[in-house]
Amino acid sequence: MKISKNWIMEWINFPINFKKICNHFNKIGIEVKNYNKTCISYKNLLFGKIILKKKILLDKKFFFLYFIKIKNNFIIKIFSLFSCNVKKKVIVSISKNIFSQIVYSSLLKYHYYESKYFICSPFSIGISNVEDIPVKLSKSFNLNKKNLKKIEVYDNIVKLNVPYNRIEEFNIIGICREIYAINNMKFKYFKNKLEKKNSKFYIKISVVKKINNYRYLGRKFSRLNFNVKTPYWISKRLSLFNIKSKNIIYDIINYVYIETGEHFHFFLLNDLNKKIFIKILHKSKKINIFKKKFFLKKNSIVLSNKKKILIFGKNFYNYNYNFNNKNVSIFLGSLFLKENIFKNYKKNNVNKKKIDYFYYSKNVNSQLFALKYITKIILMICSGSCKEIVSLSDIKKIKRKNIFLYKSNITRLTGISLNNYIIENLLTKLGYKFFKYKDAWKVFIPYHRNDILIEEDIISDIIRFYGIYKISSSSPSDKYNITNKDFENNNFFNEIKYFLISKGYNEVLNYSFTSFSYQKLFTEISDYIKIKNPISNSMSIMRSSLFPGLLENFIYNINRQNDLIKIFELGLCYFRNKKKYLGFNQKMFLSCLIYGNYNNIHFDKKNKLLDFYALKGDLEYIFEILRLNCNIKFIKKKFSYFSKEISSAIFLDKKCIGKIGKLNNNILKKINFDKNVNVFLFEICIDNISKKEILYVDKISEYPKVKRDISIIVLDNIKCYDIIKFCKKIFYKNLIDIYIFDIYYGENISNKKKSISIRLIFQSFNKTLKEIYIDTFIKKNIILLKKKFNAIIKEK
């Protein structure tokens, strides 16, 4: 944003050098980029001294007649609306056209009072503070003594880079509030009280649908002269914000928004019929305004009369109104809504632009101040008159958000120890209210500071004004507690990565935000964490699965003719959690994807495709690294994004920690990928598991092992895990290992049945096991296995 020196100095009521202000900007985190000097020259001016003043009453209005002495004792007679003191030095304009923005329309209708001389006000020569009338010659005005018909106004244009998260500083008052704070001054502009309500109002305001925590302020203006050019200084200041001058009323509204941060709208009084309705649309609606079609979505906030919608967002029905009239009556209004309104009603869009600009209202006091301020400017430029302020409100007292601030945390994070007086003084300067406890403060956040969410935000605010340059580069005095658990996690993360890399996998890193269309393919949850200001639609929500990123990596590589793809990602996923302070939590996940052949094409080797068991084998080895293999179960379960035949949930004891399966080809079709390919993926939540410690070491037996294989035919719906569990129970004696090495469907096996081959390994620590003993033991217990599962034992 660009601002000028004179513009800022109008809002600062204590003596300070502008270069010092620029230094303050840099200290509090606002970057000053450019600093350019400018000069505006005004001609046809005279310099004089008031020697006599008379007060005249015309049509119940008071005017002032001045006799002013200029060079060579020449005395001129001037009528003015402004009150000036005798013996005061003033600037006089010879031609009214130079300062056409000065309001003399009330005088000019009395032709015999018309004068070719006019007293210049600060308002006419580029100083908008309407409280300081008339002008005094100051150091910023250099009068050319040789030529008394010229005056030069010097100014400085400064370009500022304001951090995007500090929205309250994107207006002149917000910037001045920071300057006041860093100079130990109190900002007093917003202490305004609303006038008492009259029994009868000239405009009736009503809310069609119940809205809580709102306030609407407005006021009627009559006999306005819209046939007035926008003052040069207003149009020039608007150009600093890349706003083109259009007409007088819109320029004033934009100008006041830049200064105060408050939006205004207006109605032509004839359109209202003395009634304004504030509505929230129950359903979508199409409207035509000045031959343009707009589509308003459901829950859009609009203002209307009985027949039609007049205002929705920044779009006014009277936007293209002919502003050449000299006698216009309007109603100027401002709607303030608390943030909780927008938790229930989503922000909508018209032609992909934000329309609910009511969302940006900051606080009730600034709304009232801005209305009084814009009233003075409109009357100063357009003449006319105004009535009392009309208000309709339902403002409930909402408790200020409070955060506990601990002195120990300030020391720990900054490395310096601030005494209580400095901390409390800085909090007071920044507008915080607080209560002191033993080792902490209960801090209440100002209403306009929506960027303060956690304790660290308050600490950064304190350090910002204390001075980062005062903090030495030495290490913090307090020691950080680095737990062994975090150290171990990093170690076994590295173990997993090294193993996967040794197996031919490549690690990928994807953004933590993804598109809604991709994410909904892989998760069953509906309440995603949305990003308020996404870079694009493809990065609009925080990911709750690593699958979308891996799928994009797969498509990228397959489109570049890569025949073998083995990739993995270790990263955070994000979920809603109302119990957490910020309403969500994050968990570490590991995910892998494989596709293609085991080996490259070779005349001496047969190509073997990567399959489910290849991926499952790699995953089981990871569990072996974590020493969890004995507690892991793979249980068949259907997932919408996996094939029905090859899909399984992964359980650690009784807790589901992940899933594994073959990607459903329908998923690929939904993202416009036409090839039928066999892609296998798994995903596990690392935070739901922990590495088991080795409590003891088994001694190694000196005696040989004995291996036996048995094959059984069982029903297809019997789980292999249940068979292994039962075998461990019955073949307990001297059994050191058991596993399935073959599962067979097909020839010589009935439908809905399968053949399972199990290997048993026995070993004793005391003696060599005899073959007869092992065979007798197996025959005795295999009968139990047959009865338990109604199995058929396959003979050799």
GROMACS .gro file of N, CA, C and O in nm, residues 427-493:
model
  268
  427LEU      N    1   0.173  -0.447   2.701
  427LEU     CA    2   0.037  -0.498   2.683
  427LEU      C    3  -0.065  -0.385   2.682
  427LEU      O    4  -0.160  -0.384   2.602
  428THR      N    5  -0.046  -0.287   2.770
  428THR     CA    6  -0.137  -0.172   2.776
  428THR      C    7  -0.129  -0.089   2.649
  428THR      O    8  -0.231  -0.046   2.595
  429LYS      N    9  -0.007  -0.066   2.598
  429LYS     CA   10   0.010   0.011   2.476
  429LYS      C   11  -0.060  -0.054   2.357
  429LYS      O   12  -0.115   0.013   2.272
  430LEU      N   13  -0.058  -0.186   2.354
  430LEU     CA   14  -0.114  -0.260   2.242
  430LEU      C   15  -0.265  -0.282   2.254
  430LEU      O   16  -0.325  -0.349   2.171
  431GLY      N   17  -0.326  -0.229   2.360
  431GLY     CA   18  -0.471  -0.238   2.375
  431GLY      C   19  -0.521  -0.362   2.444
  431GLY      O   20  -0.642  -0.387   2.445
  432TYR      N   21  -0.431  -0.441   2.502
  432TYR     CA   22  -0.473  -0.560   2.577
  432TYR      C   23  -0.518  -0.519   2.717
  432TYR      O   24  -0.464  -0.424   2.776
  433LYS      N   25  -0.616  -0.592   2.771
  433LYS     CA   26  -0.650  -0.581   2.911
  433LYS      C   27  -0.610  -0.711   2.980
  433LYS      O   28  -0.615  -0.817   2.917
  434PHE      N   29  -0.571  -0.703   3.107
  434PHE     CA   30  -0.516  -0.824   3.171
  434PHE      C   31  -0.537  -0.819   3.321
  434PHE      O   32  -0.559  -0.713   3.381
  435PHE      N   33  -0.530  -0.938   3.382
  435PHE     CA   34  -0.530  -0.954   3.526
  435PHE      C   35  -0.404  -1.030   3.564
  435PHE      O   36  -0.369  -1.129   3.500
  436LYS      N   37  -0.337  -0.985   3.670
  436LYS     CA   38  -0.211  -1.046   3.711
  436LYS      C   39  -0.237  -1.160   3.807
  436LYS      O   40  -0.315  -1.148   3.901
  437TYR      N   41  -0.172  -1.273   3.781
  437TYR     CA   42  -0.169  -1.385   3.873
  437TYR      C   43  -0.026  -1.400   3.923
  437TYR      O   44   0.059  -1.315   3.898
  438LYS      N   45   0.003  -1.508   3.991
  438LYS     CA   46   0.136  -1.525   4.050
  438LYS      C   47   0.246  -1.522   3.944
  438LYS      O   48   0.334  -1.438   3.948
  439ASP      N   49   0.241  -1.617   3.852
  439ASP     CA   50   0.346  -1.627   3.750
  439ASP      C   51   0.292  -1.605   3.609
  439ASP      O   52   0.355  -1.646   3.512
  440ALA      N   53   0.174  -1.546   3.598
  440ALA     CA   54   0.112  -1.533   3.465
  440ALA      C   55   0.015  -1.416   3.463
  440ALA      O   56  -0.016  -1.356   3.566
  441TRP      N   57  -0.031  -1.384   3.343
  441TRP     CA   58  -0.134  -1.282   3.321
  441TRP      C   59  -0.248  -1.345   3.242
  441TRP      O   60  -0.225  -1.421   3.146
  442LYS      N   61  -0.370  -1.315   3.281
  442LYS     CA   62  -0.486  -1.352   3.201
  442LYS      C   63  -0.513  -1.235   3.108
  442LYS      O   64  -0.560  -1.130   3.150
  443VAL      N   65  -0.482  -1.253   2.979
  443VAL     CA   66  -0.482  -1.143   2.881
  443VAL      C   67  -0.610  -1.150   2.798
  443VAL      O   68  -0.644  -1.255   2.742
  444PHE      N   69  -0.681  -1.036   2.789
  444PHE     CA   70  -0.802  -1.026   2.708
  444PHE      C   71  -0.768  -0.958   2.576
  444PHE      O   72  -0.712  -0.848   2.574
  445ILE      N   73  -0.804  -1.023   2.466
  445ILE     CA   74  -0.764  -0.979   2.332
  445ILE      C   75  -0.855  -0.867   2.284
  445ILE      O   76  -0.977  -0.876   2.298
  446PRO      N   77  -0.800  -0.758   2.225
  446PRO     CA   78  -0.885  -0.652   2.167
  446PRO      C   79  -0.974  -0.707   2.056
  446PRO      O   80  -0.936  -0.801   1.985
  447TYR      N   81  -1.091  -0.647   2.038
  447TYR     CA   82  -1.187  -0.697   1.940
  447TYR      C   83  -1.132  -0.692   1.797
  447TYR      O   84  -1.167  -0.775   1.714
  448HIS      N   85  -1.048  -0.592   1.767
  448HIS     CA   86  -1.000  -0.578   1.630
  448HIS      C   87  -0.881  -0.667   1.598
  448HIS      O   88  -0.837  -0.672   1.484
  449ARG      N   89  -0.828  -0.742   1.697
  449ARG     CA   90  -0.712  -0.827   1.675
  449ARG      C   91  -0.755  -0.973   1.653
  449ARG      O   92  -0.743  -1.058   1.742
  450ASN      N   93  -0.806  -1.003   1.535
  450ASN     CA   94  -0.847  -1.139   1.502
  450ASN      C   95  -0.729  -1.231   1.474
  450ASN      O   96  -0.746  -1.352   1.460
  451ASP      N   97  -0.608  -1.174   1.461
  451ASP     CA   98  -0.491  -1.255   1.431
  451ASP      C   99  -0.429  -1.317   1.555
  451ASP      O  100  -0.341  -1.402   1.544
  452ILE      N  101  -0.474  -1.280   1.676
  452ILE     CA  102  -0.418  -1.334   1.800
  452ILE      C  103  -0.495  -1.460   1.837
  452ILE      O  104  -0.613  -1.454   1.872
  453LEU      N  105  -0.429  -1.577   1.828
  453LEU     CA  106  -0.495  -1.705   1.854
  453LEU      C  107  -0.435  -1.781   1.972
  453LEU      O  108  -0.506  -1.847   2.046
  454ILE      N  109  -0.304  -1.773   1.991
  454ILE     CA  110  -0.237  -1.851   2.095
  454ILE      C  111  -0.139  -1.762   2.172
  454ILE      O  112  -0.116  -1.646   2.134
  455GLU      N  113  -0.083  -1.816   2.277
  455GLU     CA  114   0.008  -1.740   2.363
  455GLU      C  115   0.128  -1.687   2.285
  455GLU      O  116   0.174  -1.574   2.308
  456GLU      N  117   0.182  -1.766   2.192
  456GLU     CA  118   0.299  -1.725   2.115
  456GLU      C  119   0.271  -1.600   2.032
  456GLU      O  120   0.363  -1.522   2.004
  457ASP      N  121   0.144  -1.580   1.990
  457ASP     CA  122   0.110  -1.459   1.914
  457ASP      C  123   0.123  -1.334   2.001
  457ASP      O  124   0.168  -1.229   1.954
  458ILE      N  125   0.084  -1.346   2.128
  458ILE     CA  126   0.099  -1.231   2.221
  458ILE      C  127   0.247  -1.203   2.245
  458ILE      O  128   0.291  -1.088   2.248
  459ILE      N  129   0.326  -1.310   2.263
  459ILE     CA  130   0.470  -1.293   2.287
  459ILE      C  131   0.536  -1.224   2.168
  459ILE      O  132   0.618  -1.133   2.185
  460SER      N  133   0.500  -1.266   2.045
  460SER     CA  134   0.559  -1.202   1.926
  460SER      C  135   0.518  -1.056   1.917
  460SER      O  136   0.596  -0.971   1.872
  461ASP      N  137   0.394  -1.023   1.961
  461ASP     CA  138   0.348  -0.885   1.963
  461ASP      C  139   0.429  -0.802   2.062
  461ASP      O  140   0.466  -0.687   2.034
  462ILE      N  141   0.455  -0.858   2.179
  462ILE     CA  142   0.535  -0.789   2.281
  462ILE      C  143   0.676  -0.763   2.230
  462ILE      O  144   0.729  -0.651   2.241
  463ILE      N  145   0.740  -0.864   2.171
  463ILE     CA  146   0.878  -0.851   2.123
  463ILE      C  147   0.884  -0.754   2.006
  463ILE      O  148   0.981  -0.680   1.988
  464ARG      N  149   0.779  -0.751   1.924
  464ARG     CA  150   0.774  -0.661   1.809
  464ARG      C  151   0.788  -0.516   1.855
  464ARG      O  152   0.856  -0.435   1.790
  465PHE      N  153   0.723  -0.480   1.965
  465PHE     CA  154   0.727  -0.342   2.014
  465PHE      C  155   0.841  -0.320   2.114
  465PHE      O  156   0.886  -0.208   2.130
  466TYR      N  157   0.884  -0.425   2.179
  466TYR     CA  158   1.001  -0.411   2.268
  466TYR      C  159   1.126  -0.383   2.185
  466TYR      O  160   1.211  -0.304   2.224
  467GLY      N  161   1.134  -0.447   2.068
  467GLY     CA  162   1.248  -0.426   1.978
  467GLY      C  163   1.328  -0.552   1.958
  467GLY      O  164   1.397  -0.597   2.052
  468ILE      N  165   1.318  -0.609   1.839
  468ILE     CA  166   1.393  -0.731   1.810
  468ILE      C  167   1.543  -0.704   1.816
  468ILE      O  168   1.622  -0.790   1.854
  469TYR      N  169   1.582  -0.582   1.781
  469TYR     CA  170   1.725  -0.547   1.783
  469TYR      C  171   1.783  -0.549   1.924
  469TYR      O  172   1.905  -0.553   1.942
  470LYS      N  173   1.697  -0.545   2.028
  470LYS     CA  174   1.745  -0.549   2.166
  470LYS      C  175   1.776  -0.691   2.213
  470LYS      O  176   1.833  -0.710   2.320
  471ILE      N  177   1.734  -0.788   2.135
  471ILE     CA  178   1.757  -0.929   2.172
  471ILE      C  179   1.890  -0.973   2.115
  471ILE      O  180   1.911  -0.967   1.994
  472SER      N  181   1.980  -1.016   2.200
  472SER     CA  182   2.111  -1.060   2.154
  472SER      C  183   2.101  -1.195   2.084
  472SER      O  184   2.002  -1.267   2.097
  473SER      N  185   2.205  -1.231   2.011
  473SER     CA  186   2.205  -1.355   1.935
  473SER      C  187   2.247  -1.476   2.018
  473SER      O  188   2.270  -1.583   1.965
  474SER      N  189   2.260  -1.459   2.149
  474SER     CA  190   2.300  -1.570   2.236
  474SER      C  191   2.186  -1.672   2.247
  474SER      O  192   2.070  -1.642   2.221
  475SER      N  193   2.220  -1.791   2.289
  475SER     CA  194   2.121  -1.898   2.303
  475SER      C  195   2.026  -1.866   2.417
  475SER      O  196   2.061  -1.797   2.512
  476PRO      N  197   1.901  -1.914   2.410
  476PRO     CA  198   1.806  -1.893   2.520
  476PRO      C  199   1.860  -1.949   2.651
  476PRO      O  200   1.928  -2.052   2.654
  477SER      N  201   1.830  -1.876   2.760
  477SER     CA  202   1.883  -1.917   2.890
  477SER      C  203   1.819  -2.044   2.942
  477SER      O  204   1.878  -2.120   3.016
  478ASP      N  205   1.694  -2.069   2.903
  478ASP     CA  206   1.623  -2.187   2.950
  478ASP      C  207   1.653  -2.305   2.858
  478ASP      O  208   1.671  -2.289   2.738
  479LYS      N  209   1.663  -2.423   2.915
  479LYS     CA  210   1.690  -2.543   2.836
  479LYS      C  211   1.561  -2.602   2.786
  479LYS      O  212   1.464  -2.612   2.859
  480TYR      N  213   1.561  -2.639   2.659
  480TYR     CA  214   1.444  -2.704   2.602
  480TYR      C  215   1.446  -2.852   2.637
  480TYR      O  216   1.551  -2.916   2.640
  481ASN      N  217   1.328  -2.905   2.666
  481ASN     CA  218   1.317  -3.047   2.699
  481ASN      C  219   1.298  -3.128   2.572
  481ASN      O  220   1.189  -3.133   2.515
  482ILE      N  221   1.403  -3.191   2.526
  482ILE     CA  222   1.395  -3.279   2.410
  482ILE      C  223   1.380  -3.421   2.463
  482ILE      O  224   1.472  -3.478   2.521
  483THR      N  225   1.263  -3.476   2.448
  483THR     CA  226   1.234  -3.607   2.506
  483THR      C  227   1.300  -3.718   2.426
  483THR      O  228   1.324  -3.707   2.306
  484ASN      N  229   1.327  -3.829   2.497
  484ASN     CA  230   1.384  -3.945   2.431
  484ASN      C  231   1.291  -4.002   2.326
  484ASN      O  232   1.333  -4.061   2.227
  485LYS      N  233   1.160  -3.983   2.351
  485LYS     CA  234   1.062  -4.037   2.259
  485LYS      C  235   1.078  -3.974   2.121
  485LYS      O  236   1.076  -4.043   2.018
  486ASP      N  237   1.097  -3.840   2.116
  486ASP     CA  238   1.114  -3.773   1.988
  486ASP      C  239   1.242  -3.820   1.919
  486ASP      O  240   1.246  -3.839   1.798
  487PHE      N  241   1.347  -3.840   1.999
  487PHE     CA  242   1.474  -3.885   1.944
  487PHE      C  243   1.460  -4.025   1.883
  487PHE      O  244   1.508  -4.054   1.774
  488GLU      N  245   1.388  -4.113   1.955
  488GLU     CA  246   1.368  -4.249   1.906
  488GLU      C  247   1.282  -4.249   1.781
  488GLU      O  248   1.306  -4.325   1.688
  489ASN      N  249   1.178  -4.160   1.778
  489ASN     CA  250   1.093  -4.153   1.660
  489ASN      C  251   1.175  -4.119   1.537
  489ASN      O  252   1.159  -4.181   1.431
  490ASN      N  253   1.264  -4.018   1.549
  490ASN     CA  254   1.348  -3.982   1.436
  490ASN      C  255   1.436  -4.098   1.392
  490ASN      O  256   1.460  -4.118   1.274
  491ASN      N  257   1.485  -4.173   1.491
  491ASN     CA  258   1.571  -4.287   1.459
  491ASN      C  259   1.495  -4.394   1.382
  491ASN      O  260   1.542  -4.444   1.280
  492PHE      N  261   1.374  -4.432   1.429
  492PHE     CA  262   1.309  -4.540   1.358
  492PHE      C  263   1.241  -4.491   1.230
  492PHE      O  264   1.218  -4.569   1.138
  493PHE      N  265   1.213  -4.359   1.218
  493PHE     CA  266   1.172  -4.304   1.088
  493PHE      C  267   1.284  -4.325   0.986
  493PHE      O  268   1.258  -4.364   0.871
   0.00000   0.00000   0.00000
